[in-house]
Each structure stands twice: as structure tokens, then as C-alpha cells.
Amino acid sequence: MRLILLALLLQPSQLFRPPPRQLSRSRLRAVPDEAPGTVLGSAALVAGTTVGAGILALPAKTLAAGLAPTATLLIGGWLFMAATGLLIAEVDLNTACVLDRDAVSINSMAEETLGDAGATA
């Protein structure tokens, strides 16, 4: 509060000065041209926003359960997701080595590990 009063006393004309009506060219800075967005980037933005909103709602929805059950459930979910991510990475590397390729898709991983019937299911 004291800082605000001190600022008002020292330079009141600076605080209440109206904005300039026109900007001079020297005050404008050039903005580089950016590549247009992609559908994948837009989908990732929407998905990230949705997941973020869901994470923010977790404390309100798990309030009745208590801290210990909620923490246990969240840590368990994290462990499950970390384990499945590592398993998919291992299958990816093994399939890439077997097929002698730099990169493989989910379909080729499924076909290599589960056969044709498992890949189409």
C-alpha cells in the first residue's frame, strides 16, 4: 500500500497519462512470419487443455475420500501409466531391431508381436 502511495506522489502524471493515439513506426517491432498451425498441433492443444482441467478438478472430486486414499490412487495411476509407457517403448525398440528399421508404427508392433489376427483386432 505504501509503495502505491509513494508511486502516486512521485509521478502521478505518468500513472494517469492517456495512451498515445497513434504509435510511431519506431515503437513498432517487426514480428517474424510464423508457420501456420497444424491439425495435430490444434488437437494436442485441445487435449492438453482438457487434461489440465481434469487434473484441476481432482481435489474437489476426491475430497470426500480423504488425502491418503486419493494420494494412493493418484500414485497408483501414475505407476500404471509409467509402466505401460515403458513397455510400449520396449516393444517399439525390439520391433525396430527385428524389422531392421529406424522407426515403427503401432500397427507394425502389433503385427510383429500378436500376428495378423492380433493386428487387425
PDB file of C-alpha atoms in Angstrom:
ATOM      1  CA  MET A   1       0.000   0.000   0.000  1.00  0.00           C
ATOM      2  CA  ARG A   2       2.826   2.385   0.851  1.00  0.00           C
ATOM      3  CA  LEU A   3       4.518   1.655  -2.468  1.00  0.00           C
ATOM      4  CA  ILE A   4       1.375   2.571  -4.371  1.00  0.00           C
ATOM      5  CA  LEU A   5       1.027   5.849  -2.486  1.00  0.00           C
ATOM      6  CA  LEU A   6       4.701   6.599  -2.987  1.00  0.00           C
ATOM      7  CA  ALA A   7       4.376   5.965  -6.729  1.00  0.00           C
ATOM      8  CA  LEU A   8       1.353   8.268  -6.925  1.00  0.00           C
ATOM      9  CA  LEU A   9       3.194  11.031  -5.119  1.00  0.00           C
ATOM     10  CA  LEU A  10       6.370  10.757  -7.169  1.00  0.00           C
ATOM     11  CA  GLN A  11       4.961  10.521 -10.695  1.00  0.00           C
ATOM     12  CA  PRO A  12       1.206  11.000 -10.863  1.00  0.00           C
ATOM     13  CA  SER A  13       1.401  12.329 -14.416  1.00  0.00           C
ATOM     14  CA  GLN A  14       2.996   9.077 -15.594  1.00  0.00           C
ATOM     15  CA  LEU A  15       0.298   6.924 -13.985  1.00  0.00           C
ATOM     16  CA  PHE A  16      -2.705   8.785 -15.336  1.00  0.00           C
ATOM     17  CA  ARG A  17      -1.393   9.727 -18.750  1.00  0.00           C
ATOM     18  CA  PRO A  18      -3.714   8.646 -21.583  1.00  0.00           C
ATOM     19  CA  PRO A  19      -2.288   6.168 -24.079  1.00  0.00           C
ATOM     20  CA  PRO A  20      -0.911   7.594 -27.326  1.00  0.00           C
ATOM     21  CA  ARG A  21      -3.441   7.828 -30.127  1.00  0.00           C
ATOM     22  CA  GLN A  22      -1.056   6.634 -32.805  1.00  0.00           C
ATOM     23  CA  LEU A  23       2.043   4.552 -32.460  1.00  0.00           C
ATOM     24  CA  SER A  24       5.099   5.732 -34.300  1.00  0.00           C
ATOM     25  CA  ARG A  25       6.876   3.304 -36.619  1.00  0.00           C
ATOM     26  CA  SER A  26       9.931   3.325 -34.373  1.00  0.00           C
ATOM     27  CA  ARG A  27       7.885   1.911 -31.480  1.00  0.00           C
ATOM     28  CA  LEU A  28       6.502  -0.951 -33.556  1.00  0.00           C
ATOM     29  CA  ARG A  29       8.664  -4.026 -33.677  1.00  0.00           C
ATOM     30  CA  ALA A  30       8.677  -6.474 -36.510  1.00  0.00           C
ATOM     31  CA  VAL A  31       7.027  -9.818 -35.844  1.00  0.00           C
ATOM     32  CA  PRO A  32       8.570 -12.674 -37.814  1.00  0.00           C
ATOM     33  CA  ASP A  33       6.294 -14.725 -40.004  1.00  0.00           C
ATOM     34  CA  GLU A  34       5.385 -17.963 -38.309  1.00  0.00           C
ATOM     35  CA  ALA A  35       4.383 -21.195 -39.932  1.00  0.00           C
ATOM     36  CA  PRO A  36       0.648 -21.859 -39.842  1.00  0.00           C
ATOM     37  CA  GLY A  37      -0.651 -24.280 -37.224  1.00  0.00           C
ATOM     38  CA  THR A  38      -1.397 -27.892 -37.995  1.00  0.00           C
ATOM     39  CA  VAL A  39      -4.390 -30.054 -37.187  1.00  0.00           C
ATOM     40  CA  LEU A  40      -2.197 -32.247 -34.988  1.00  0.00           C
ATOM     41  CA  GLY A  41      -0.959 -29.217 -33.062  1.00  0.00           C
ATOM     42  CA  SER A  42      -4.511 -27.962 -32.590  1.00  0.00           C
ATOM     43  CA  ALA A  43      -5.681 -31.380 -31.386  1.00  0.00           C
ATOM     44  CA  ALA A  44      -2.778 -31.557 -28.928  1.00  0.00           C
ATOM     45  CA  LEU A  45      -3.680 -28.106 -27.599  1.00  0.00           C
ATOM     46  CA  VAL A  46      -7.316 -29.096 -27.036  1.00  0.00           C
ATOM     47  CA  ALA A  47      -6.321 -32.413 -25.441  1.00  0.00           C
ATOM     48  CA  GLY A  48      -3.823 -30.710 -23.138  1.00  0.00           C
ATOM     49  CA  THR A  49      -6.393 -28.151 -22.063  1.00  0.00           C
ATOM     50  CA  THR A  50      -8.933 -30.878 -21.329  1.00  0.00           C
ATOM     51  CA  VAL A  51      -6.471 -32.944 -19.323  1.00  0.00           C
ATOM     52  CA  GLY A  52      -5.373 -29.843 -17.406  1.00  0.00           C
ATOM     53  CA  ALA A  53      -8.952 -29.024 -16.458  1.00  0.00           C
ATOM     54  CA  GLY A  54      -9.498 -32.605 -15.316  1.00  0.00           C
ATOM     55  CA  ILE A  55      -6.389 -32.525 -13.131  1.00  0.00           C
ATOM     56  CA  LEU A  56      -7.541 -29.275 -11.540  1.00  0.00           C
ATOM     57  CA  ALA A  57     -10.918 -30.856 -10.719  1.00  0.00           C
ATOM     58  CA  LEU A  58      -9.421 -33.916  -8.980  1.00  0.00           C
ATOM     59  CA  PRO A  59      -9.072 -32.371  -5.494  1.00  0.00           C
ATOM     60  CA  ALA A  60     -12.706 -31.251  -5.474  1.00  0.00           C
ATOM     61  CA  LYS A  61     -13.984 -34.633  -6.623  1.00  0.00           C
ATOM     62  CA  THR A  62     -11.844 -36.693  -4.235  1.00  0.00           C
ATOM     63  CA  LEU A  63     -12.413 -34.532  -1.161  1.00  0.00           C
ATOM     64  CA  ALA A  64     -14.807 -36.997   0.469  1.00  0.00           C
ATOM     65  CA  ALA A  65     -12.328 -39.894   0.172  1.00  0.00           C
ATOM     66  CA  GLY A  66      -9.566 -38.152   2.087  1.00  0.00           C
ATOM     67  CA  LEU A  67      -5.900 -37.494   1.486  1.00  0.00           C
ATOM     68  CA  ALA A  68      -4.416 -40.986   1.894  1.00  0.00           C
ATOM     69  CA  PRO A  69      -6.786 -42.852  -0.484  1.00  0.00           C
ATOM     70  CA  THR A  70      -6.571 -40.062  -3.040  1.00  0.00           C
ATOM     71  CA  ALA A  71      -2.780 -39.931  -2.944  1.00  0.00           C
ATOM     72  CA  THR A  72      -2.574 -43.720  -3.167  1.00  0.00           C
ATOM     73  CA  LEU A  73      -4.911 -43.775  -6.164  1.00  0.00           C
ATOM     74  CA  LEU A  74      -3.046 -40.989  -7.975  1.00  0.00           C
ATOM     75  CA  ILE A  75       0.355 -42.594  -7.362  1.00  0.00           C
ATOM     76  CA  GLY A  76      -1.029 -45.954  -8.494  1.00  0.00           C
ATOM     77  CA  GLY A  77      -2.368 -44.386 -11.671  1.00  0.00           C
ATOM     78  CA  TRP A  78       0.968 -42.725 -12.319  1.00  0.00           C
ATOM     79  CA  LEU A  79       2.812 -46.030 -11.808  1.00  0.00           C
ATOM     80  CA  PHE A  80       0.445 -47.799 -14.214  1.00  0.00           C
ATOM     81  CA  MET A  81       0.909 -45.146 -16.903  1.00  0.00           C
ATOM     82  CA  ALA A  82       4.696 -45.088 -16.457  1.00  0.00           C
ATOM     83  CA  ALA A  83       4.876 -48.885 -16.680  1.00  0.00           C
ATOM     84  CA  THR A  84       2.726 -49.075 -19.814  1.00  0.00           C
ATOM     85  CA  GLY A  85       4.760 -46.313 -21.444  1.00  0.00           C
ATOM     86  CA  LEU A  86       7.994 -48.191 -20.726  1.00  0.00           C
ATOM     87  CA  LEU A  87       6.507 -51.450 -22.034  1.00  0.00           C
ATOM     88  CA  ILE A  88       5.419 -49.777 -25.277  1.00  0.00           C
ATOM     89  CA  ALA A  89       8.907 -48.268 -25.630  1.00  0.00           C
ATOM     90  CA  GLU A  90      10.476 -51.698 -25.152  1.00  0.00           C
ATOM     91  CA  VAL A  91       8.206 -53.300 -27.760  1.00  0.00           C
ATOM     92  CA  ASP A  92       8.983 -50.409 -30.105  1.00  0.00           C
ATOM     93  CA  LEU A  93      12.737 -50.882 -29.786  1.00  0.00           C
ATOM     94  CA  ASN A  94      12.535 -54.654 -30.129  1.00  0.00           C
ATOM     95  CA  THR A  95      10.297 -54.417 -33.198  1.00  0.00           C
ATOM     96  CA  ALA A  96      12.587 -51.829 -34.784  1.00  0.00           C
ATOM     97  CA  CYS A  97      15.557 -54.165 -34.268  1.00  0.00           C
ATOM     98  CA  VAL A  98      13.716 -57.213 -35.604  1.00  0.00           C
ATOM     99  CA  LEU A  99      12.443 -55.403 -38.697  1.00  0.00           C
ATOM    100  CA  ASP A 100      15.765 -53.534 -39.122  1.00  0.00           C
ATOM    101  CA  ARG A 101      14.069 -50.143 -39.387  1.00  0.00           C
ATOM    102  CA  ASP A 102      14.686 -46.781 -37.729  1.00  0.00           C
ATOM    103  CA  ALA A 103      11.046 -46.318 -36.704  1.00  0.00           C
ATOM    104  CA  VAL A 104       7.964 -48.495 -36.474  1.00  0.00           C
ATOM    105  CA  SER A 105       4.263 -47.818 -36.045  1.00  0.00           C
ATOM    106  CA  ILE A 106       1.756 -49.200 -33.568  1.00  0.00           C
ATOM    107  CA  ASN A 107       0.324 -51.375 -36.357  1.00  0.00           C
ATOM    108  CA  SER A 108       3.687 -52.914 -37.188  1.00  0.00           C
ATOM    109  CA  MET A 109       4.380 -53.533 -33.477  1.00  0.00           C
ATOM    110  CA  ALA A 110       1.018 -55.266 -33.087  1.00  0.00           C
ATOM    111  CA  GLU A 111       1.553 -57.332 -36.230  1.00  0.00           C
ATOM    112  CA  GLU A 112       5.046 -58.397 -35.140  1.00  0.00           C
ATOM    113  CA  THR A 113       4.068 -59.343 -31.582  1.00  0.00           C
ATOM    114  CA  LEU A 114       0.457 -60.546 -31.979  1.00  0.00           C
ATOM    115  CA  GLY A 115       0.392 -61.737 -35.572  1.00  0.00           C
ATOM    116  CA  ASP A 116      -2.041 -60.780 -38.310  1.00  0.00           C
ATOM    117  CA  ALA A 117      -5.136 -61.642 -36.259  1.00  0.00           C
ATOM    118  CA  GLY A 118      -3.985 -59.510 -33.312  1.00  0.00           C
ATOM    119  CA  ALA A 119      -3.040 -56.579 -35.537  1.00  0.00           C
ATOM    120  CA  THR A 120      -6.496 -56.400 -37.106  1.00  0.00           C
ATOM    121  CA  ALA A 121      -8.416 -56.780 -33.811  1.00  0.00           C
TER     122      ALA A 121
END
